[in-house]
Amino acid sequence: MAIALVTGASRGIGKATALQLAREGYTVAVNYHHNINAATDVIRQIVDAGGKAFAVRADISDEAQVLAMFNSLDREGEPLTALVNNAGILFEQSTIENLSAERINRVLATNVTGYFLCCREAVKRMSFKHGGKGGAIVNVSSAASRLGAPGEYVDYAASKGAVDSLTTGLSLEVAAQGIRVNCVRPGLIYTDIHASGGEPGRVDRVKSLLPMQRGGQPEEVAQAIVWLLSEKASYVTGSFIELAGGK
Ligand code: NAD
């Protein structure tokens, strides 16, 4: 048995991924930020289905909390072989003229620094160089890194561009250490992230622009993540899967 850590796993894409990874036989570390009840519910669903999971609290933008989270994984007695960097934030629509430094820093701290910190701690545990068994990392980026979203959230788009570059660079750095690093780029996926703002009808407007004429479900993203982490993707690293309905 091995541990898969999924950040932001109490809802949305992270939750769907945690449930599917448990079905694949991983012991799932369900990271959450605030909502212990939601994390506990995910664990209950996994255990009821015959799987194994436990909760780990951490704000991924806080280095001390990330270190404490990974140290707690070390005490579980199973190796960490999979990391899903999923936790992310998106604020309400804003043109660049209205972006505060505080907002830009918060988006980058979670969506970029948080991913870096979790990658760093995972590599220390997975790498052949450090006596690890190898492993795989999937970073959840966004179609926004390629497409942008004019007048909406250039801070978020730029943060996901950094996730793409992190994926490419790290995949090369750790390939010979037994670690694969890949990325998924979801488009419009129906989760609570869209509750944070935007003009009325925005989701329907975006949907109508998609070749497939529909948004995606979190489970459709989770399937790709699970595949990238699996042995079926054993020769895949530095790759990007677009999950954006044809965009
Ligand atoms: P969501 O808001 O439902 O889930 C995000 C999760 O991240 C939440 O559980 C939240 O508590 C957690 N989180 C936020 N900040 C955190 C922090 N500092 N530390 C720990 N956890 C934190 O949204 P989602 O749609 O499931 O998003 C998951 C990922 O998918 C994000 O990285 C998001 O940018 C990306 N994404 C989503 C969409 C979409 O349309 N839903 C599209 C492209 C990319």
Coordinates of C-alpha atoms and ligand atoms in Angstrom, one line a residue:
M1 CA 0.0 0.0 0.0
A2 CA 1.1 3.6 -0.6
I3 CA -0.1 7.0 0.2
A4 CA -1.5 9.5 -2.3
L5 CA -1.8 13.1 -1.0
V6 CA -4.5 15.2 -2.6
T7 CA -4.5 18.9 -1.7
G8 CA -7.9 20.6 -1.4
A9 CA -9.6 17.3 -1.3
S10 CA -12.7 18.2 0.7
R11 CA -14.7 19.2 -2.4
G12 CA -14.7 19.6 -6.1
I13 CA -12.0 18.1 -8.3
G14 CA -9.9 17.2 -5.3
K15 CA -12.7 15.2 -3.7
A16 CA -13.5 13.3 -6.9
T17 CA -9.8 12.5 -7.3
A18 CA -9.5 11.3 -3.7
L19 CA -12.5 9.0 -4.1
Q20 CA -11.2 7.5 -7.4
L21 CA -7.6 7.0 -6.0
A22 CA -9.0 5.2 -3.0
R23 CA -10.8 2.8 -5.4
E24 CA -7.4 2.2 -7.1
G25 CA -6.0 1.0 -3.7
Y26 CA -4.1 4.1 -2.4
T27 CA -4.4 5.2 1.2
V28 CA -5.6 8.7 0.5
A29 CA -4.3 11.7 2.6
V30 CA -7.2 14.2 2.3
N31 CA -5.8 17.7 2.7
Y32 CA -8.2 20.4 3.8
H33 CA -7.8 24.0 4.8
H34 CA -10.8 24.9 6.9
N35 CA -13.7 22.5 6.5
I36 CA -13.0 19.4 8.7
N37 CA -16.6 18.3 8.3
A38 CA -16.3 18.1 4.5
A39 CA -13.0 16.3 4.8
T40 CA -14.5 13.8 7.3
D41 CA -17.4 13.2 4.9
V42 CA -14.9 12.3 2.1
I43 CA -13.1 9.9 4.4
R44 CA -16.4 8.3 5.4
Q45 CA -17.3 7.8 1.8
I46 CA -13.9 6.2 1.1
V47 CA -14.1 3.9 4.2
D48 CA -17.7 2.9 3.5
A49 CA -16.6 1.8 0.0
G50 CA -13.8 -0.4 1.6
G51 CA -10.9 2.1 1.1
K52 CA -8.4 3.8 3.4
A53 CA -8.1 7.5 4.0
F54 CA -7.2 10.1 6.7
A55 CA -7.4 13.9 6.9
V56 CA -4.4 16.3 7.0
R57 CA -5.0 19.9 7.7
A58 CA -2.8 22.6 6.1
D59 CA -2.9 25.9 4.4
I60 CA -0.6 25.0 1.5
S61 CA 0.6 28.6 1.2
D62 CA 2.1 28.4 4.7
E63 CA 5.5 26.6 4.7
A64 CA 5.3 25.6 8.4
Q65 CA 1.9 24.0 7.9
V66 CA 3.1 22.2 4.7
L67 CA 6.1 20.8 6.6
A68 CA 3.9 19.6 9.5
M69 CA 1.5 18.0 7.0
F70 CA 4.3 16.0 5.3
N71 CA 5.9 15.1 8.7
S72 CA 2.5 13.6 9.7
L73 CA 2.5 11.5 6.5
D74 CA 5.9 10.1 7.5
R75 CA 4.4 8.7 10.7
E76 CA 1.8 6.7 8.7
G77 CA 4.2 3.8 7.9
E78 CA 3.5 3.7 4.2
P79 CA 5.5 5.5 1.5
L80 CA 4.1 8.6 -0.3
T81 CA 4.2 7.7 -4.0
A82 CA 1.5 10.1 -5.4
L83 CA 0.9 13.8 -5.0
V84 CA -2.0 15.7 -6.6
N85 CA -1.4 19.5 -6.3
N86 CA -5.0 20.6 -6.7
A87 CA -5.9 23.2 -4.0
G88 CA -6.3 26.5 -5.7
I89 CA -8.2 29.8 -5.4
L90 CA -10.0 32.1 -7.9
F91 CA -11.3 35.5 -6.9
E92 CA -14.1 37.4 -8.6
Q93 CA -13.7 38.9 -12.0
S94 CA -11.5 42.0 -12.1
T95 CA -9.7 44.0 -14.8
I96 CA -6.0 44.6 -14.1
E97 CA -6.7 48.2 -13.1
N98 CA -8.6 46.9 -10.0
L99 CA -6.2 44.2 -9.0
S100 CA -4.7 44.9 -5.5
A101 CA -1.2 43.7 -4.6
E102 CA -2.8 41.8 -1.7
R103 CA -5.0 39.8 -4.0
I104 CA -2.2 39.1 -6.5
N105 CA 0.0 37.9 -3.6
R106 CA -2.7 35.7 -2.2
V107 CA -3.4 34.0 -5.6
L108 CA 0.3 33.4 -6.2
A109 CA 0.9 32.2 -2.6
T110 CA -1.7 29.5 -2.9
N111 CA -1.7 28.6 -6.6
V112 CA 2.1 28.8 -7.1
T113 CA 4.1 28.8 -3.8
G114 CA 1.8 26.2 -2.4
Y115 CA 2.4 23.9 -5.4
F116 CA 6.1 24.4 -5.1
L117 CA 6.2 23.6 -1.4
C118 CA 4.3 20.4 -1.8
C119 CA 6.4 19.4 -4.8
R120 CA 9.6 20.0 -2.8
E121 CA 8.4 17.9 0.2
A122 CA 7.1 15.1 -2.1
V123 CA 10.4 14.9 -4.1
K124 CA 12.3 14.6 -0.8
R125 CA 10.3 11.5 0.0
M126 CA 9.9 9.9 -3.4
S127 CA 13.3 10.5 -5.0
F128 CA 15.7 7.5 -5.5
K129 CA 18.4 10.1 -4.5
H130 CA 16.9 10.2 -1.0
G131 CA 16.2 6.5 -0.7
G132 CA 12.5 6.8 -1.9
K133 CA 10.6 4.4 -4.1
G134 CA 9.9 6.9 -6.9
G135 CA 6.4 8.3 -7.5
A136 CA 4.3 10.6 -9.6
I137 CA 3.0 14.1 -9.3
V138 CA 0.0 15.7 -11.1
N139 CA -0.4 19.5 -11.0
V140 CA -3.8 20.9 -11.6
S141 CA -3.4 23.9 -13.9
S142 CA -6.2 25.5 -16.0
A143 CA -7.1 26.2 -19.6
A144 CA -6.8 29.8 -18.4
S145 CA -3.0 29.4 -18.6
R146 CA -3.3 29.0 -22.4
L147 CA -6.4 31.0 -23.2
G148 CA -6.6 33.7 -20.6
A149 CA -10.0 35.2 -19.9
P150 CA -10.0 38.8 -21.0
G151 CA -11.0 41.3 -18.3
E152 CA -11.7 38.5 -15.8
Y153 CA -8.7 37.3 -13.8
V154 CA -5.3 37.7 -15.3
D155 CA -3.8 37.0 -11.8
Y156 CA -5.3 33.5 -11.8
A157 CA -4.3 32.8 -15.5
A158 CA -0.7 33.9 -14.7
S159 CA -0.6 31.7 -11.6
K160 CA -1.6 28.7 -13.7
G161 CA 1.1 29.6 -16.3
A162 CA 3.6 29.2 -13.5
V163 CA 2.1 25.8 -12.7
D164 CA 2.7 24.8 -16.3
S165 CA 6.3 25.9 -16.2
L166 CA 6.8 24.2 -12.8
T167 CA 5.6 21.0 -14.4
T168 CA 7.9 21.2 -17.4
G169 CA 11.0 22.2 -15.4
L170 CA 10.5 19.7 -12.5
S171 CA 9.6 16.8 -14.8
L172 CA 13.1 17.2 -16.4
E173 CA 14.8 17.7 -13.0
V174 CA 13.5 14.6 -11.4
A175 CA 12.9 12.2 -14.3
A176 CA 16.1 10.2 -13.5
Q177 CA 15.1 10.1 -9.8
G178 CA 12.0 7.9 -10.5
I179 CA 9.5 10.7 -10.3
R180 CA 7.1 11.6 -13.1
V181 CA 5.5 15.1 -13.2
N182 CA 2.5 15.8 -15.3
C183 CA -0.3 18.4 -15.5
V184 CA -4.0 18.6 -16.3
R185 CA -5.6 21.7 -17.6
P186 CA -9.3 21.7 -16.9
G187 CA -11.7 24.2 -18.6
L188 CA -15.1 24.9 -17.2
I189 CA -15.8 22.3 -14.5
Y190 CA -18.9 22.5 -12.4
T191 CA -17.6 23.0 -8.8
D192 CA -18.0 25.6 -6.1
I193 CA -15.0 27.6 -7.3
H194 CA -17.4 29.5 -9.6
A195 CA -19.4 30.6 -6.6
S196 CA -16.8 33.2 -5.7
G197 CA -18.0 35.8 -8.2
G198 CA -18.6 36.7 -11.8
E199 CA -21.4 38.4 -13.6
P200 CA -24.8 36.6 -13.6
G201 CA -24.9 34.0 -16.3
R202 CA -21.2 33.9 -16.7
V203 CA -21.0 30.1 -16.5
D204 CA -23.7 29.7 -19.2
R205 CA -21.9 32.2 -21.4
V206 CA -18.6 30.4 -21.1
K207 CA -20.3 27.1 -21.8
S208 CA -21.9 28.3 -25.0
L209 CA -18.4 29.1 -26.3
L210 CA -17.1 25.6 -25.9
P211 CA -17.0 23.2 -28.9
M212 CA -18.7 20.5 -26.8
Q213 CA -21.3 23.0 -25.6
R214 CA -21.1 21.8 -22.0
G215 CA -18.9 22.1 -18.9
G216 CA -17.2 19.1 -17.4
Q217 CA -17.8 17.2 -14.2
P218 CA -15.1 16.9 -11.5
E219 CA -15.0 13.1 -12.1
E220 CA -14.0 13.6 -15.7
V221 CA -10.9 15.5 -14.5
A222 CA -10.2 13.0 -11.8
Q223 CA -10.1 10.1 -14.3
A224 CA -7.2 11.8 -16.2
I225 CA -5.4 12.5 -12.9
V226 CA -5.7 8.9 -11.8
W227 CA -4.4 7.7 -15.2
L228 CA -1.4 10.0 -15.1
L229 CA -0.5 8.7 -11.6
S230 CA -0.9 5.1 -12.6
E231 CA 1.5 2.6 -14.1
K232 CA -0.5 2.8 -17.3
A233 CA 1.3 6.2 -17.8
S234 CA 4.7 4.8 -16.8
Y235 CA 6.4 6.5 -19.8
V236 CA 4.6 9.8 -19.5
T237 CA 6.2 12.8 -17.9
G238 CA 6.2 16.5 -18.6
S239 CA 2.8 16.1 -20.3
F240 CA -0.3 18.2 -20.3
I241 CA -3.9 16.8 -20.7
E242 CA -6.5 19.4 -21.8
L243 CA -9.9 18.7 -20.2
A244 CA -11.7 21.7 -21.7
G245 CA -14.4 20.5 -24.0
G246 CA -12.4 21.1 -27.1
K247 CA -11.0 24.5 -26.3
Ligands
NAD1 P1 -13.1 24.2 -5.3 O1 -13.1 25.6 -4.9 O2 -14.3 23.4 -5.2 O3 -11.9 23.4 -4.5 C1 -10.7 24.0 -4.2 C2 -10.2 23.4 -2.9 O4 -8.9 24.0 -2.6 C3 -11.1 23.7 -1.7 O5 -11.4 22.5 -1.0 C4 -10.4 24.7 -0.9 O6 -10.7 24.7 0.5 C5 -8.9 24.3 -1.2 N1 -8.0 25.4 -0.9 C6 -8.0 26.6 -1.3 N2 -7.0 27.3 -0.8 C7 -6.3 26.4 0.0 C8 -5.1 26.5 0.8 N3 -4.4 27.7 0.9 N4 -4.7 25.4 1.4 C9 -5.4 24.2 1.3 N5 -6.5 24.1 0.6 C10 -6.9 25.2 -0.1 O7 -12.5 24.3 -6.8 P2 -12.2 23.2 -7.9 O8 -12.8 23.6 -9.1 O9 -12.4 21.8 -7.4 O10 -10.6 23.5 -8.1 C11 -9.6 22.5 -7.9 C12 -8.4 23.0 -8.8 O11 -8.9 22.9 -10.2 C13 -7.9 24.4 -8.6 O12 -6.5 24.4 -8.6 C14 -8.5 25.2 -9.7 O13 -7.8 26.3 -10.0 C15 -8.5 24.1 -10.8 N6 -9.4 24.4 -11.9 C16 -10.8 24.4 -11.8 C17 -11.6 24.7 -12.8 C18 -13.1 24.7 -12.7 O14 -13.8 25.2 -13.7 N7 -13.7 24.2 -11.6 C19 -11.0 25.0 -14.1 C20 -9.7 25.0 -14.2 C21 -8.9 24.7 -13.1

